[in-house]
Amino acid sequence: MSSVGLVAAPQPPIWGGAETWYSLVNMTNPADSKVHPTWTFDYFFDAPNNRELYMHARGQGDEVCKKIAGAAENCNVLNVDGKGYISNVDTGECCHQTGWMIPDDWLSSCGATLNETITDINGEEVNVWQCDGQFRNNYADASDGTDQPIRFWEYKGDDLKQWDFVRDSYSTAKEMFDDS
């Protein structure tokens, strides 16, 4: 009788590859913004302190920012300790809503599986992970051992929602907030 060694399935990375990180994101979102389907935003993630910040500039089409700021406005979305805050940077208007932060372990908690390793996302060789949530979620991270985020995407019906992380902007050292 021969024995065959079992190989454990690869484990998904944590969101962004680090507990605290920053990246510039090129957003494509005709699913939620037909008028302004592409824009760029700054994204800060800080799991140990349970907070994340989205900084959207003029021309954004973010569905959360629409609540108080049109596309012509700068808008920040802050999620901290289960509370969400949307601010129109230009007018100072702010409102509170129920916050929802992307958990750092969302890939493992949703049972993500490694779909494939490919080389055609922004010229990078990546691991592509899939899990089913409200929509089928796809996440690509660098396959070079850094686990840096490369792309997140899903389809809302027939419409794409996609985050392309700008790899040269990625940092685990960038300060998210000035806590002084």
GROMACS .gro file of C-alpha atoms in nm, residues 25-161:
model
  137
   25VAL     CA    1  -0.671   5.319  -0.588
   26ASN     CA    2  -0.794   5.358  -0.944
   27MET     CA    3  -1.166   5.293  -0.922
   28THR     CA    4  -1.392   5.169  -1.199
   29ASN     CA    5  -1.755   5.159  -1.089
   30PRO     CA    6  -2.026   5.192  -1.351
   31ALA     CA    7  -2.237   4.972  -1.122
   32ASP     CA    8  -2.293   5.261  -0.880
   33SER     CA    9  -2.194   5.565  -1.086
   34LYS     CA   10  -2.305   5.580  -1.447
   35VAL     CA   11  -2.211   5.950  -1.478
   36HIS     CA   12  -1.864   5.930  -1.315
   37PRO     CA   13  -1.764   5.562  -1.348
   38THR     CA   14  -1.386   5.610  -1.299
   39TRP     CA   15  -1.188   5.806  -1.040
   40THR     CA   16  -0.890   5.776  -0.806
   41PHE     CA   17  -0.895   5.775  -0.426
   42ASP     CA   18  -0.657   5.736  -0.134
   43TYR     CA   19  -0.727   5.434   0.086
   44PHE     CA   20  -0.592   5.389   0.438
   45PHE     CA   21  -0.647   5.067   0.635
   46ASP     CA   22  -0.565   5.017   1.003
   47ALA     CA   23  -0.695   4.686   1.143
   48PRO     CA   24  -0.531   4.709   1.490
   49ASN     CA   25  -0.716   5.037   1.554
   50ASN     CA   26  -1.033   4.925   1.372
   51ARG     CA   27  -1.043   5.209   1.119
   52GLU     CA   28  -1.024   5.281   0.750
   53LEU     CA   29  -1.039   5.601   0.549
   54TYR     CA   30  -1.135   5.668   0.187
   55MET     CA   31  -1.034   6.011   0.053
   56HIS     CA   32  -1.219   6.089  -0.271
   57ALA     CA   33  -1.128   6.395  -0.479
   58ARG     CA   34  -1.343   6.602  -0.713
   59GLY     CA   35  -1.488   6.395  -0.995
   60GLN     CA   36  -1.551   6.093  -0.772
   61GLY     CA   37  -1.865   5.887  -0.815
   62ASP     CA   38  -1.868   5.708  -0.480
   63GLU     CA   39  -2.210   5.574  -0.382
   64VAL     CA   40  -2.157   5.660  -0.013
   65CYS     CA   41  -2.035   6.014  -0.087
   66LYS     CA   42  -2.347   6.078  -0.296
   67LYS     CA   43  -2.538   6.108   0.031
   68ILE     CA   44  -2.383   6.449   0.103
   69ALA     CA   45  -2.142   6.539  -0.176
   70GLY     CA   46  -2.193   6.542  -0.550
   71ALA     CA   47  -1.921   6.437  -0.791
   72ALA     CA   48  -1.791   6.793  -0.798
   73GLU     CA   49  -1.700   6.771  -0.430
   74ASN     CA   50  -1.414   6.628  -0.227
   75CYS     CA   51  -1.547   6.363   0.010
   76ASN     CA   52  -1.400   6.150   0.287
   77VAL     CA   53  -1.551   5.832   0.426
   78LEU     CA   54  -1.420   5.721   0.766
   79ASN     CA   55  -1.516   5.394   0.932
   80VAL     CA   56  -1.399   5.354   1.290
   81ASP     CA   57  -1.517   5.118   1.563
   82GLY     CA   58  -1.837   5.031   1.376
   83LYS     CA   59  -1.934   5.392   1.308
   84GLY     CA   60  -1.924   5.557   0.969
   85TYR     CA   61  -1.875   5.925   0.891
   86ILE     CA   62  -1.911   6.093   0.553
   87SER     CA   63  -1.774   6.443   0.514
   88ASN     CA   64  -1.797   6.693   0.233
   89VAL     CA   65  -1.445   6.836   0.258
   90ASP     CA   66  -1.541   7.153   0.068
   91THR     CA   67  -1.839   7.254   0.284
   92GLY     CA   68  -1.750   7.084   0.613
   93GLU     CA   69  -2.086   6.905   0.616
   94CYS     CA   70  -2.067   6.572   0.792
   95CYS     CA   71  -2.310   6.300   0.870
   96HIS     CA   72  -2.303   5.974   1.059
   97GLN     CA   73  -2.419   5.642   0.923
   98THR     CA   74  -2.377   5.282   1.026
   99GLY     CA   75  -2.014   5.205   0.951
  100TRP     CA   76  -1.883   4.893   0.791
  101MET     CA   77  -1.513   4.826   0.767
  102ILE     CA   78  -1.357   4.566   0.543
  103PRO     CA   79  -1.230   4.301   0.787
  104ASP     CA   80  -0.862   4.214   0.742
  105ASP     CA   81  -0.957   3.844   0.738
  106TRP     CA   82  -1.251   3.874   0.498
  107LEU     CA   83  -1.094   3.633   0.249
  108SER     CA   84  -1.052   3.352   0.501
  109SER     CA   85  -1.383   3.421   0.676
  110CYS     CA   86  -1.575   3.396   0.347
  111GLY     CA   87  -1.398   3.073   0.255
  112ALA     CA   88  -1.203   3.217  -0.038
  113THR     CA   89  -1.032   2.970  -0.262
  114LEU     CA   90  -0.730   3.019  -0.485
  115ASN     CA   91  -0.873   3.030  -0.834
  116GLU     CA   92  -0.551   3.061  -1.031
  117THR     CA   93  -0.217   3.233  -1.067
  118ILE     CA   94  -0.207   3.459  -1.371
  119THR     CA   95   0.023   3.722  -1.514
  120ASP     CA   96  -0.206   3.961  -1.693
  121ILE     CA   97  -0.331   4.200  -1.427
  122ASN     CA   98  -0.148   4.530  -1.467
  123GLY     CA   99   0.157   4.336  -1.583
  124GLU     CA  100   0.184   4.156  -1.249
  125GLU     CA  101   0.186   3.786  -1.170
  126VAL     CA  102  -0.092   3.749  -0.917
  127ASN     CA  103  -0.288   3.498  -0.716
  128VAL     CA  104  -0.661   3.527  -0.779
  129TRP     CA  105  -0.890   3.443  -0.487
  130GLN     CA  106  -1.268   3.404  -0.510
  131CYS     CA  107  -1.545   3.398  -0.256
  132ASP     CA  108  -1.917   3.445  -0.271
  133GLY     CA  109  -2.068   3.727  -0.074
  134GLN     CA  110  -2.353   3.950  -0.182
  135PHE     CA  111  -2.179   3.918  -0.520
  136ARG     CA  112  -1.892   3.694  -0.633
  137ASN     CA  113  -1.582   3.870  -0.499
  138ASN     CA  114  -1.245   3.842  -0.671
  139TYR     CA  115  -0.920   3.956  -0.514
  140ALA     CA  116  -0.575   3.950  -0.673
  141ASP     CA  117  -0.260   3.981  -0.466
  142ALA     CA  118   0.104   3.981  -0.576
  143SER     CA  119   0.240   3.627  -0.601
  144ASP     CA  120   0.595   3.744  -0.513
  145GLY     CA  121   0.546   3.677  -0.141
  146THR     CA  122   0.455   4.035  -0.046
  147ASP     CA  123   0.078   3.972  -0.066
  148GLN     CA  124   0.037   4.331  -0.186
  149PRO     CA  125  -0.308   4.404  -0.324
  150ILE     CA  126  -0.328   4.434  -0.702
  151ARG     CA  127  -0.703   4.430  -0.777
  152PHE     CA  128  -1.042   4.370  -0.620
  153TRP     CA  129  -1.348   4.325  -0.844
  154GLU     CA  130  -1.704   4.208  -0.850
  155TYR     CA  131  -2.001   4.236  -1.083
  156LYS     CA  132  -2.323   4.391  -0.963
  157GLY     CA  133  -2.554   4.238  -1.220
  158ASP     CA  134  -2.374   4.310  -1.548
  159ASP     CA  135  -2.185   4.613  -1.412
  160LEU     CA  136  -1.826   4.600  -1.295
  161LYS     CA  137  -1.701   4.742  -0.965
   0.00000   0.00000   0.00000
